[in-house]
Short mmCIF file of C-alpha atoms and ligand atoms in Angstrom, two decimals:
data_model
loop_
_atom_site.label_atom_id
_atom_site.label_comp_id
_atom_site.label_asym_id
_atom_site.label_seq_id
_atom_site.Cartn_x
_atom_site.Cartn_y
_atom_site.Cartn_z
CA MET A 1435 -1.61 -28.05 -7.37
CA ASP A 1436 1.67 -26.43 -8.47
CA SER A 1437 3.60 -27.97 -11.35
CA VAL A 1438 7.39 -28.15 -11.47
CA LYS A 1439 9.46 -28.07 -14.67
CA ASN A 1440 13.26 -27.79 -14.69
CA ASP A 1441 13.08 -27.02 -10.96
CA VAL A 1442 10.89 -23.97 -11.57
CA VAL A 1443 7.42 -24.05 -10.05
CA SER A 1444 4.44 -22.97 -12.14
CA TYR A 1445 1.81 -21.55 -9.83
CA PRO A 1446 -1.85 -21.83 -10.79
CA ALA A 1447 -4.31 -18.98 -10.61
CA TYR A 1448 -7.32 -19.31 -8.31
CA LEU A 1449 -10.29 -18.93 -10.59
CA ALA A 1450 -13.85 -19.29 -9.35
CA GLY A 1451 -12.66 -21.36 -6.41
CA GLN A 1452 -10.39 -23.70 -8.41
CA TRP A 1453 -6.61 -23.68 -8.62
CA GLN A 1454 -6.00 -23.83 -12.38
CA MET A 1455 -3.42 -23.36 -15.07
CA SER A 1456 -4.69 -20.81 -17.56
CA SER A 1457 -6.07 -21.90 -20.92
CA SER A 1458 -3.64 -19.36 -22.42
CA HIS A 1459 -0.83 -21.88 -21.74
CA GLU A 1460 1.25 -18.77 -21.11
CA THR A 1461 3.09 -17.93 -17.93
CA ILE A 1462 5.04 -14.97 -16.57
CA ALA A 1463 8.42 -15.60 -14.97
CA ILE A 1464 8.98 -14.02 -11.54
CA GLN A 1465 12.60 -13.03 -11.09
CA SER A 1466 14.05 -12.52 -7.61
CA PRO A 1467 15.45 -8.98 -7.40
CA TRP A 1468 18.42 -10.13 -5.35
CA GLN A 1469 18.96 -13.84 -6.01
CA HIS A 1470 18.89 -13.06 -9.73
CA LYS A 1471 17.09 -16.26 -10.60
CA VAL A 1472 13.59 -17.21 -11.63
CA LEU A 1473 11.55 -18.07 -8.53
CA GLY A 1474 8.55 -19.42 -10.36
CA ASN A 1475 6.01 -18.77 -13.07
CA VAL A 1476 2.51 -17.39 -12.68
CA GLN A 1477 -0.39 -17.71 -15.09
CA ALA A 1478 -1.23 -15.22 -17.82
CA VAL A 1479 -4.98 -15.39 -17.28
CA THR A 1480 -7.27 -14.73 -20.26
CA GLN A 1481 -10.24 -12.38 -20.62
CA PRO A 1482 -12.80 -15.25 -20.70
CA GLU A 1483 -11.28 -16.53 -17.44
CA VAL A 1484 -11.72 -13.03 -15.98
CA ASP A 1485 -15.37 -13.17 -17.06
CA GLN A 1486 -15.86 -16.59 -15.43
CA SER A 1487 -14.28 -15.40 -12.18
CA ILE A 1488 -16.40 -12.27 -11.99
CA GLN A 1489 -19.57 -14.24 -12.77
CA ALA A 1490 -18.69 -16.76 -10.06
CA ALA A 1491 -18.08 -13.94 -7.56
CA LYS A 1492 -21.43 -12.37 -8.44
CA LYS A 1493 -23.19 -15.67 -7.98
CA ALA A 1494 -21.49 -16.52 -4.68
CA GLN A 1495 -21.82 -13.01 -3.27
CA HIS A 1496 -25.53 -13.15 -2.42
CA LYS A 1497 -25.14 -16.26 -0.31
CA TRP A 1498 -21.98 -14.85 1.26
CA ALA A 1499 -23.73 -11.60 2.18
CA ALA A 1500 -26.61 -13.59 3.65
CA LEU A 1501 -24.26 -15.19 6.19
CA SER A 1502 -24.11 -13.47 9.55
CA LEU A 1503 -21.14 -11.22 10.30
CA GLY A 1504 -20.05 -13.78 12.87
CA GLU A 1505 -20.06 -16.54 10.25
CA ARG A 1506 -18.04 -14.47 7.78
CA GLY A 1507 -15.71 -13.55 10.61
CA GLN A 1508 -15.09 -17.23 11.38
CA TYR A 1509 -13.60 -17.76 7.92
CA LEU A 1510 -11.36 -14.73 8.34
CA ASN A 1511 -10.24 -15.69 11.83
CA GLN A 1512 -9.41 -19.13 10.50
CA TRP A 1513 -7.43 -17.41 7.68
CA ALA A 1514 -5.43 -15.56 10.35
CA ARG A 1515 -4.68 -18.90 12.06
CA GLU A 1516 -3.61 -20.47 8.77
CA LEU A 1517 -1.30 -17.53 8.09
CA GLU A 1518 0.25 -18.04 11.54
CA LYS A 1519 1.09 -21.61 10.53
CA ASP A 1520 2.59 -20.46 7.21
CA LYS A 1521 4.34 -17.39 8.61
CA ALA A 1522 7.92 -18.50 7.98
CA GLU A 1523 7.16 -19.79 4.48
CA ILE A 1524 5.28 -16.65 3.44
CA ALA A 1525 7.92 -14.36 4.95
CA THR A 1526 10.60 -16.24 3.01
CA THR A 1527 8.56 -15.87 -0.17
CA ILE A 1528 8.18 -12.12 0.39
CA MET A 1529 11.91 -11.86 0.98
CA ASP A 1530 12.78 -13.86 -2.13
CA GLU A 1531 10.22 -12.22 -4.38
CA VAL A 1532 10.39 -8.53 -3.49
CA GLY A 1533 13.70 -8.37 -1.63
CA LYS A 1534 12.33 -7.21 1.73
CA ASN A 1535 14.62 -8.24 4.58
CA TYR A 1536 13.48 -11.30 6.48
CA ALA A 1537 12.69 -9.53 9.76
CA ASP A 1538 10.50 -6.98 7.97
CA ALA A 1539 8.88 -9.67 5.82
CA GLU A 1540 7.96 -11.59 8.95
CA LYS A 1541 6.63 -8.38 10.54
CA GLU A 1542 4.50 -7.87 7.42
CA VAL A 1543 2.86 -11.27 7.92
CA THR A 1544 2.30 -10.61 11.64
CA ARG A 1545 0.82 -7.20 10.86
CA THR A 1546 -1.47 -8.88 8.34
CA ILE A 1547 -2.68 -11.46 10.85
CA ASP A 1548 -3.41 -8.66 13.33
CA LEU A 1549 -5.15 -6.65 10.63
CA ILE A 1550 -7.43 -9.52 9.64
CA ARG A 1551 -8.43 -10.16 13.26
CA TYR A 1552 -8.99 -6.46 13.88
CA THR A 1553 -11.08 -6.18 10.71
CA VAL A 1554 -13.37 -8.96 11.92
CA GLN A 1555 -13.81 -7.23 15.27
CA GLU A 1556 -14.35 -3.84 13.67
CA ALA A 1557 -17.02 -5.18 11.33
CA LEU A 1558 -18.75 -6.94 14.21
CA HIS A 1559 -18.96 -3.64 16.07
CA MET A 1560 -20.13 -1.41 13.26
CA HIS A 1561 -23.80 -0.64 13.06
CA GLY A 1562 -26.35 1.40 11.15
CA GLU A 1563 -28.44 4.39 12.17
CA SER A 1564 -32.01 5.49 12.20
CA VAL A 1565 -33.55 8.90 11.57
CA ARG A 1566 -36.97 10.47 12.01
CA GLY A 1567 -38.39 12.75 9.33
CA ASP A 1568 -39.39 15.57 11.67
CA GLY A 1569 -35.88 17.01 11.67
CA PHE A 1570 -36.57 18.62 8.29
CA PRO A 1571 -39.03 21.50 7.76
CA GLY A 1572 -42.40 20.04 6.90
CA GLY A 1573 -41.18 16.53 7.68
CA SER A 1574 -43.07 14.19 9.93
CA LYS A 1575 -42.26 12.01 12.91
CA GLU A 1576 -44.23 9.26 11.25
CA LYS A 1577 -41.40 8.70 8.78
CA LEU A 1578 -38.75 6.45 10.29
CA GLY A 1579 -35.64 5.91 8.19
CA ILE A 1580 -33.56 2.80 8.91
CA ILE A 1581 -30.05 3.16 7.52
CA GLU A 1582 -28.12 -0.07 7.07
CA ARG A 1583 -24.85 -0.79 5.35
CA VAL A 1584 -24.98 -3.25 2.48
CA PRO A 1585 -22.21 -4.66 0.25
CA LEU A 1586 -21.34 -3.12 -3.09
CA GLY A 1587 -21.09 -6.42 -5.00
CA VAL A 1588 -17.70 -7.42 -6.40
CA VAL A 1589 -14.59 -5.53 -5.33
CA LEU A 1590 -11.47 -5.47 -7.50
CA ALA A 1591 -8.43 -5.39 -5.17
CA ILE A 1592 -5.15 -4.45 -6.84
CA SER A 1593 -2.07 -4.52 -4.63
CA PRO A 1594 1.52 -3.30 -5.06
CA PHE A 1595 4.84 -5.13 -4.90
CA ASN A 1596 6.13 -3.49 -1.73
CA TYR A 1597 3.62 -5.04 0.70
CA PRO A 1598 2.46 -8.03 -1.32
CA VAL A 1599 0.66 -9.62 1.63
CA ASN A 1600 -0.33 -6.77 3.91
CA LEU A 1601 -1.67 -4.38 1.29
CA SER A 1602 -3.60 -7.27 -0.27
CA ALA A 1603 -5.22 -8.38 2.98
CA SER A 1604 -6.03 -4.77 3.87
CA LYS A 1605 -8.35 -4.79 0.84
CA ILE A 1606 -9.54 -8.41 0.86
CA ALA A 1607 -10.48 -8.65 4.56
CA PRO A 1608 -12.72 -5.55 4.70
CA ALA A 1609 -14.26 -6.42 1.33
CA LEU A 1610 -15.22 -9.90 2.56
CA MET A 1611 -16.42 -8.71 5.97
CA ALA A 1612 -18.61 -6.13 4.23
CA GLY A 1613 -20.20 -9.01 2.28
CA ASN A 1614 -18.58 -8.53 -1.12
CA GLY A 1615 -17.08 -10.91 -3.63
CA VAL A 1616 -13.45 -10.18 -4.47
CA ILE A 1617 -11.31 -10.28 -7.57
CA PHE A 1618 -7.74 -10.04 -6.34
CA LYS A 1619 -5.07 -8.91 -8.79
CA PRO A 1620 -1.67 -8.91 -7.06
CA ALA A 1621 1.28 -7.02 -8.47
CA THR A 1622 3.05 -9.43 -10.82
CA GLN A 1623 6.21 -9.06 -8.72
CA GLY A 1624 4.55 -10.16 -5.49
CA ALA A 1625 2.13 -12.61 -7.07
CA ILE A 1626 3.73 -15.71 -5.53
CA SER A 1627 3.37 -14.17 -2.05
CA GLY A 1628 -0.24 -13.35 -2.97
CA ILE A 1629 -0.87 -16.93 -4.11
CA LYS A 1630 0.52 -18.32 -0.85
CA MET A 1631 -1.71 -16.13 1.26
CA ILE A 1632 -4.75 -17.18 -0.78
CA GLN A 1633 -3.78 -20.85 -0.43
CA ALA A 1634 -4.09 -20.23 3.31
CA LEU A 1635 -7.50 -18.60 2.81
CA ASP A 1636 -8.67 -21.46 0.60
CA ARG A 1637 -7.85 -23.93 3.38
CA THR A 1638 -10.51 -22.29 5.56
CA GLY A 1639 -13.19 -23.74 3.27
CA LEU A 1640 -14.14 -20.31 1.97
CA PRO A 1641 -17.18 -20.70 -0.30
CA LYS A 1642 -16.09 -21.36 -3.88
CA GLY A 1643 -16.22 -18.43 -6.24
CA ILE A 1644 -16.41 -15.66 -3.65
CA LEU A 1645 -12.78 -14.80 -4.32
CA SER A 1646 -10.59 -15.28 -7.38
CA LEU A 1647 -6.90 -14.51 -7.72
CA ILE A 1648 -5.97 -13.35 -11.18
CA THR A 1649 -2.44 -12.94 -12.46
CA GLY A 1650 -1.57 -11.79 -15.93
CA HIS A 1651 -0.31 -9.19 -18.33
CA GLY A 1652 -1.61 -5.70 -17.60
CA SER A 1653 -1.88 -5.13 -21.35
CA GLN A 1654 -4.32 -8.05 -21.69
CA ILE A 1655 -6.39 -7.95 -18.54
CA GLY A 1656 -5.63 -4.59 -16.85
CA ASP A 1657 -8.14 -2.35 -18.60
CA TYR A 1658 -10.43 -5.31 -19.17
CA LEU A 1659 -10.81 -5.76 -15.40
CA THR A 1660 -11.09 -2.05 -14.69
CA GLU A 1661 -13.80 -1.49 -17.29
CA HIS A 1662 -15.64 -4.73 -16.58
CA PRO A 1663 -19.34 -4.13 -15.88
CA GLY A 1664 -19.27 -6.86 -13.21
CA ILE A 1665 -16.86 -4.89 -11.00
CA ASN A 1666 -18.59 -2.62 -8.48
CA MET A 1667 -15.66 -1.01 -6.68
CA ILE A 1668 -11.90 -0.77 -7.11
CA SER A 1669 -9.35 -0.51 -4.33
CA PHE A 1670 -5.89 0.14 -5.75
CA THR A 1671 -2.47 0.78 -4.25
CA GLY A 1672 0.35 1.62 -6.62
CA SER A 1673 1.82 4.36 -8.73
CA THR A 1674 0.14 7.70 -9.39
CA GLN A 1675 0.43 7.07 -13.11
CA THR A 1676 -1.54 3.81 -12.93
CA GLY A 1677 -4.00 5.34 -10.45
CA LYS A 1678 -4.79 8.17 -12.87
CA HIS A 1679 -5.23 5.67 -15.68
CA LEU A 1680 -7.62 3.60 -13.54
CA SER A 1681 -9.68 6.63 -12.69
CA GLN A 1682 -10.05 7.40 -16.41
CA LYS A 1683 -11.02 3.84 -17.29
CA SER A 1684 -13.39 2.86 -14.49
CA ILE A 1685 -16.99 3.73 -15.15
CA MET A 1686 -19.27 5.10 -12.44
CA ILE A 1687 -17.96 2.97 -9.61
CA PRO A 1688 -16.33 4.01 -6.35
CA LEU A 1689 -12.55 4.06 -6.38
CA VAL A 1690 -10.10 4.16 -3.51
CA LEU A 1691 -6.60 4.99 -4.62
CA GLU A 1692 -3.44 4.94 -2.53
CA LEU A 1693 -0.71 6.36 -4.73
CA GLY A 1694 2.73 7.92 -4.54
CA GLY A 1695 4.16 10.46 -2.16
CA LYS A 1696 6.91 12.98 -1.68
CA ASP A 1697 6.64 13.21 2.10
CA PRO A 1698 8.63 16.10 3.53
CA ALA A 1699 10.29 16.15 6.93
CA ILE A 1700 10.07 19.79 8.04
CA VAL A 1701 12.80 20.44 10.59
CA CYS A 1702 12.48 23.60 12.66
CA GLN A 1703 15.33 25.40 14.42
CA ASP A 1704 14.20 24.14 17.83
CA ALA A 1705 13.90 20.47 16.83
CA ASP A 1706 15.49 17.72 18.92
CA LEU A 1707 18.03 16.83 16.25
CA ASP A 1708 18.89 13.36 17.55
CA LEU A 1709 15.25 12.33 17.53
CA THR A 1710 14.80 14.01 14.15
CA ALA A 1711 17.78 12.28 12.56
CA LYS A 1712 16.68 8.88 13.90
CA ASN A 1713 13.19 9.28 12.44
CA ILE A 1714 14.42 10.63 9.13
CA ILE A 1715 16.87 7.76 8.67
CA GLY A 1716 14.27 5.09 9.48
CA GLY A 1717 11.69 6.91 7.40
CA ALA A 1718 13.87 7.38 4.36
CA PHE A 1719 15.90 4.20 4.10
CA ALA A 1720 13.85 1.26 5.48
CA TYR A 1721 13.35 -1.19 2.60
CA SER A 1722 15.57 1.09 0.52
CA GLY A 1723 12.91 3.80 0.49
CA GLN A 1724 10.46 1.65 -1.48
CA ARG A 1725 7.47 2.83 0.54
CA CYS A 1726 4.87 5.40 -0.43
CA THR A 1727 5.27 6.92 3.04
CA ALA A 1728 9.07 7.13 2.99
CA VAL A 1729 10.62 10.49 3.90
CA LYS A 1730 11.46 11.78 0.42
CA ARG A 1731 12.79 15.27 1.17
CA VAL A 1732 14.06 17.19 4.18
CA LEU A 1733 13.16 20.86 4.48
CA VAL A 1734 15.47 22.06 7.22
CA ASP A 1735 16.00 25.45 8.85
CA ASP A 1736 19.35 26.73 7.58
CA ARG A 1737 20.49 27.50 11.14
CA VAL A 1738 20.50 23.81 12.14
CA ALA A 1739 21.12 22.28 8.72
CA ASP A 1740 24.87 21.64 9.18
CA GLN A 1741 24.28 19.85 12.47
CA LEU A 1742 21.45 17.76 11.06
CA VAL A 1743 23.38 16.81 7.93
CA ALA A 1744 26.34 15.69 10.06
CA LYS A 1745 24.07 13.47 12.17
CA LEU A 1746 22.36 12.03 9.10
CA LYS A 1747 25.68 11.32 7.41
CA GLN A 1748 26.97 9.48 10.44
CA ALA A 1749 23.81 7.39 10.77
CA ILE A 1750 23.60 6.59 7.05
CA GLU A 1751 27.17 5.33 7.00
CA THR A 1752 26.31 2.75 9.65
CA LEU A 1753 23.26 1.39 7.80
CA SER A 1754 23.59 -2.21 6.69
CA VAL A 1755 23.56 -2.54 2.94
CA GLY A 1756 23.27 -5.87 1.16
CA SER A 1757 21.27 -9.05 1.25
CA PRO A 1758 17.71 -9.23 2.59
CA ALA A 1759 18.66 -12.62 4.03
CA ASP A 1760 21.18 -10.82 6.30
CA ASN A 1761 18.43 -8.44 7.43
CA SER A 1762 20.10 -5.49 5.70
CA THR A 1763 18.21 -2.20 5.85
CA VAL A 1764 19.22 -1.16 2.36
CA VAL A 1765 18.54 -3.99 -0.07
CA PRO A 1766 18.56 -4.33 -3.87
CA LEU A 1767 15.74 -2.40 -5.55
CA ILE A 1768 12.90 -4.28 -7.16
CA ASP A 1769 14.57 -4.23 -10.60
CA ASP A 1770 17.36 -2.63 -12.62
CA LYS A 1771 15.00 -0.14 -14.23
CA SER A 1772 14.11 1.27 -10.83
CA ALA A 1773 17.80 1.59 -9.93
CA ASP A 1774 18.49 3.35 -13.25
CA PHE A 1775 15.69 5.78 -12.47
CA VAL A 1776 17.08 6.61 -9.02
CA GLN A 1777 20.57 6.97 -10.50
CA GLY A 1778 19.18 9.41 -13.07
CA LEU A 1779 17.76 11.59 -10.27
CA ILE A 1780 21.09 11.56 -8.39
CA ASP A 1781 23.05 12.42 -11.56
CA ASP A 1782 20.68 15.26 -12.44
CA ALA A 1783 21.03 16.76 -8.95
CA LEU A 1784 24.83 16.48 -8.95
CA ASP A 1785 25.02 18.00 -12.45
CA LYS A 1786 22.98 20.94 -11.21
CA GLY A 1787 25.21 21.57 -8.20
CA ALA A 1788 23.90 19.46 -5.30
CA THR A 1789 26.49 18.36 -2.74
CA LEU A 1790 27.07 14.63 -2.39
CA VAL A 1791 27.36 14.01 1.37
CA THR A 1792 27.57 10.24 1.18
CA GLY A 1793 26.61 7.37 -1.12
CA ASN A 1794 26.18 7.35 -4.89
CA ARG A 1795 27.70 3.92 -5.27
CA ARG A 1796 25.92 1.12 -7.02
CA LYS A 1797 26.27 -2.55 -7.84
CA GLU A 1798 23.55 -3.52 -10.31
CA ASN A 1799 20.27 -2.79 -8.50
CA LEU A 1800 21.86 -2.46 -5.04
CA MET A 1801 22.33 1.24 -4.38
CA ALA A 1802 24.22 2.69 -1.43
CA PRO A 1803 22.09 5.04 0.71
CA THR A 1804 22.71 8.50 -0.68
CA LEU A 1805 22.42 11.90 0.97
CA LEU A 1806 22.35 15.02 -1.19
CA ASP A 1807 22.71 18.45 0.41
CA ASN A 1808 22.01 21.92 -1.04
CA VAL A 1809 19.28 20.56 -3.28
CA THR A 1810 17.46 23.35 -5.09
CA GLN A 1811 14.08 23.57 -6.71
CA ASN A 1812 15.41 23.28 -10.25
CA MET A 1813 16.52 19.69 -9.57
CA ASP A 1814 14.20 16.77 -10.36
CA ILE A 1815 14.96 15.13 -6.99
CA ALA A 1816 13.21 18.07 -5.29
CA TRP A 1817 9.86 16.97 -6.79
CA VAL A 1818 10.02 13.46 -8.21
CA GLU A 1819 9.39 10.36 -6.10
CA PRO A 1820 12.49 8.15 -6.37
CA PHE A 1821 11.22 4.99 -4.58
CA GLY A 1822 14.85 4.32 -3.72
CA PRO A 1823 17.51 5.08 -1.11
CA VAL A 1824 18.24 8.71 -1.85
CA LEU A 1825 17.40 11.66 0.37
CA PRO A 1826 17.57 15.32 -0.70
CA ILE A 1827 18.18 18.12 1.81
CA ILE A 1828 16.61 21.45 0.91
CA ARG A 1829 17.73 24.27 3.19
CA VAL A 1830 15.10 26.89 4.03
CA HIS A 1831 15.16 30.24 5.84
CA SER A 1832 11.79 30.08 7.53
CA VAL A 1833 8.86 27.88 8.43
CA ASP A 1834 6.80 29.71 5.81
CA GLU A 1835 9.29 28.82 3.11
CA ALA A 1836 9.26 25.17 4.21
CA VAL A 1837 5.47 25.02 4.07
CA LYS A 1838 5.45 26.73 0.68
CA ILE A 1839 7.88 24.18 -0.79
CA ALA A 1840 6.04 21.32 0.92
CA ASN A 1841 2.79 22.42 -0.72
CA LYS A 1842 4.30 23.06 -4.12
CA SER A 1843 4.53 19.29 -4.62
CA ASN A 1844 1.91 17.48 -6.69
CA PHE A 1845 1.80 14.88 -3.93
CA GLY A 1846 0.02 15.15 -0.58
CA LEU A 1847 0.38 11.91 1.35
CA GLN A 1848 2.01 12.68 4.72
CA ALA A 1849 4.42 15.20 6.25
CA SER A 1850 6.54 15.14 9.37
CA VAL A 1851 7.19 18.19 11.51
CA PHE A 1852 10.06 18.25 13.97
CA THR A 1853 9.85 20.95 16.63
CA GLN A 1854 9.60 21.17 20.42
CA ASP A 1855 6.97 23.90 20.20
CA ILE A 1856 3.53 22.29 20.01
CA ASP A 1857 1.90 25.54 18.90
CA LYS A 1858 4.27 25.75 15.96
CA ALA A 1859 3.69 22.07 15.19
CA LEU A 1860 -0.05 22.61 15.07
CA GLU A 1861 0.32 25.71 12.93
CA ILE A 1862 2.44 23.82 10.38
CA ALA A 1863 0.13 20.81 10.57
CA GLY A 1864 -2.77 23.07 9.67
CA ALA A 1865 -0.93 24.57 6.72
CA VAL A 1866 0.47 21.53 4.91
CA GLU A 1867 -1.76 19.97 2.27
CA VAL A 1868 -1.48 16.28 3.09
CA GLY A 1869 -3.58 13.41 4.42
CA THR A 1870 -1.61 13.01 7.67
CA VAL A 1871 0.88 15.10 9.62
CA GLN A 1872 3.25 13.36 12.01
CA VAL A 1873 4.60 15.54 14.80
CA ASN A 1874 8.07 14.42 15.89
CA GLY A 1875 7.69 11.09 14.13
CA ARG A 1876 8.24 9.60 10.72
CA PRO A 1877 5.49 9.19 8.14
CA GLN A 1878 3.76 5.84 8.25
CA ARG A 1879 0.46 4.21 7.41
CA GLY A 1880 -0.03 2.40 10.71
CA PRO A 1881 -1.26 1.65 13.21
CA ASP A 1882 -3.84 0.19 10.88
CA ASN A 1883 -6.82 1.42 12.88
CA PHE A 1884 -5.88 4.98 11.89
CA PRO A 1885 -7.38 6.53 8.77
CA PHE A 1886 -4.91 6.50 5.90
CA LEU A 1887 -5.31 8.84 2.97
CA GLY A 1888 -3.52 11.00 0.48
CA VAL A 1889 -4.65 14.15 -1.27
CA LYS A 1890 -3.69 15.62 -4.67
CA ALA A 1891 -1.69 13.06 -6.68
CA SER A 1892 -1.32 10.83 -3.62
CA GLY A 1893 -4.76 9.35 -3.73
CA MET A 1894 -8.47 9.40 -3.31
CA GLY A 1895 -10.65 8.02 -0.53
CA THR A 1896 -9.59 6.79 2.87
CA GLN A 1897 -8.23 3.46 4.05
CA GLY A 1898 -7.50 2.09 7.50
CA VAL A 1899 -9.69 -0.75 8.72
CA HIS A 1900 -12.83 1.21 9.64
CA ASN A 1901 -12.76 3.39 6.54
CA SER A 1902 -12.07 0.46 4.24
CA ILE A 1903 -15.18 -1.32 5.48
CA LEU A 1904 -17.15 1.89 4.90
CA SER A 1905 -15.75 2.37 1.40
CA MET A 1906 -16.59 -1.23 0.48
CA SER A 1907 -20.20 -0.94 1.55
CA ARG A 1908 -22.91 1.61 1.02
CA GLU A 1909 -25.85 2.98 2.90
CA LYS A 1910 -29.29 1.61 2.25
CA LEU A 1911 -32.29 3.45 3.53
CA THR A 1912 -35.62 1.82 4.31
CA VAL A 1913 -38.38 4.23 5.28
CA ILE A 1914 -41.20 3.00 7.46
CA ASN A 1915 -44.23 5.21 7.04
CA LEU A 1916 -45.93 4.78 10.39
CA LYS A 1917 -49.70 4.74 10.89
O1 LIG B 2489 3.92 1.94 0.37
C1 LIG B 2489 2.86 2.28 0.88
C2 LIG B 2489 2.44 1.73 2.18
O2 LIG B 2489 1.08 1.98 2.42
C3 LIG B 2489 3.28 2.26 3.30
O3 LIG B 2489 2.99 1.58 4.47
O4 LIG B 2489 3.87 3.27 6.08
O5 LIG B 2489 3.36 0.95 6.80
O6 LIG B 2489 5.32 1.40 5.33
P1 LIG B 2489 3.94 1.82 5.74
#
């Protein structure tokens, strides 16, 4: 299947149920962000190959949707078993390809297996509704509406580099269970992990054509896929910039977008500061802050700010920094450009008078975890998402001020509130404009049975297993006119 030249593997795309090299004869090299070597090449798929894949998905979809939920679920449960067998290999690929530490990469595969199994169960337990017409003025009891959920057709699933397996399966599994065909476009950096998970799916005997995996240059196939009349729904996780572009390009189809964030940790005067510091550190620096739900700013009551900063400093200085193979918490960023961007934000803040508490050291794309105190609103780091290991502290004088600054952001993914007063927590939770508020905990997407959503520039639509199945299907009403 794969071809090897000069010790570098060329991975095929999975087009209409066949593993194939592209007719473009062009490949894209995937560079490891920390081994600094080429891990393999993936195909630069052409537009006609996109057409063939979408046509194949359309053709296969009707038969697929005609299977019972239990039959579709059997393929997915078998996929989960295949992933179990490949867990170590896929975790190693994630680690090599996107620089996630091995323990977290393995957790990502386990979470994915659990998610697939849960998705099957959830779909098996979802059901339609019925309604009688007499609930509306002038309506009649003789009209019986049967509301079922039916698939949308072909779903385009576009996943990001930071969870190349989990955030792919969290689109593919609900799309398939809802009876759709799938065109899967992994992030280029993350494509080898995506290919390995689809090799596992292919081994289940999945009907040919129902899913294709397309790799390629965004400039050649990005808009082409998004605007393609054969695509009936898009589920995208990635940057706000790309999400906005997608929403301009896609034409009259449902979109679910999970985009960036600038999640604040609001720390009140009465917060348990040990618990707060622990959550902020985990939230901000796991996988070097390359998570949409990372803590990206701390809005702390001035009266406890010195104490909190001291605790954060101490904890940050004990974080392991280095190789993902050594299970370091802070690992090299995905590429040099990303590290340059984070460095630019740190430099801007320091130029404008922020206090460097710790960090601001760098070796290529490996950046030391950095804590900046006395950050003010004229600094870019107060508003811009770094996607890197830097945490700004903004001191505030009141809860109102914290909420005001929290809401001034363009983003609205999650927020954390640290206080021992549940009334205050609920008041703040009600006032912050975000998808989720975590009380005394760090922002996070999971557990995956929870709804997951962002507002403002953080996204559109809701994910989480149940909501993903809903967003990848639609209601269909059949009215029986009795008598
Ligand atoms: O990067 C975006 C992910 O959805 C975050 O997921 O909160 O489980 O790390 P997580």
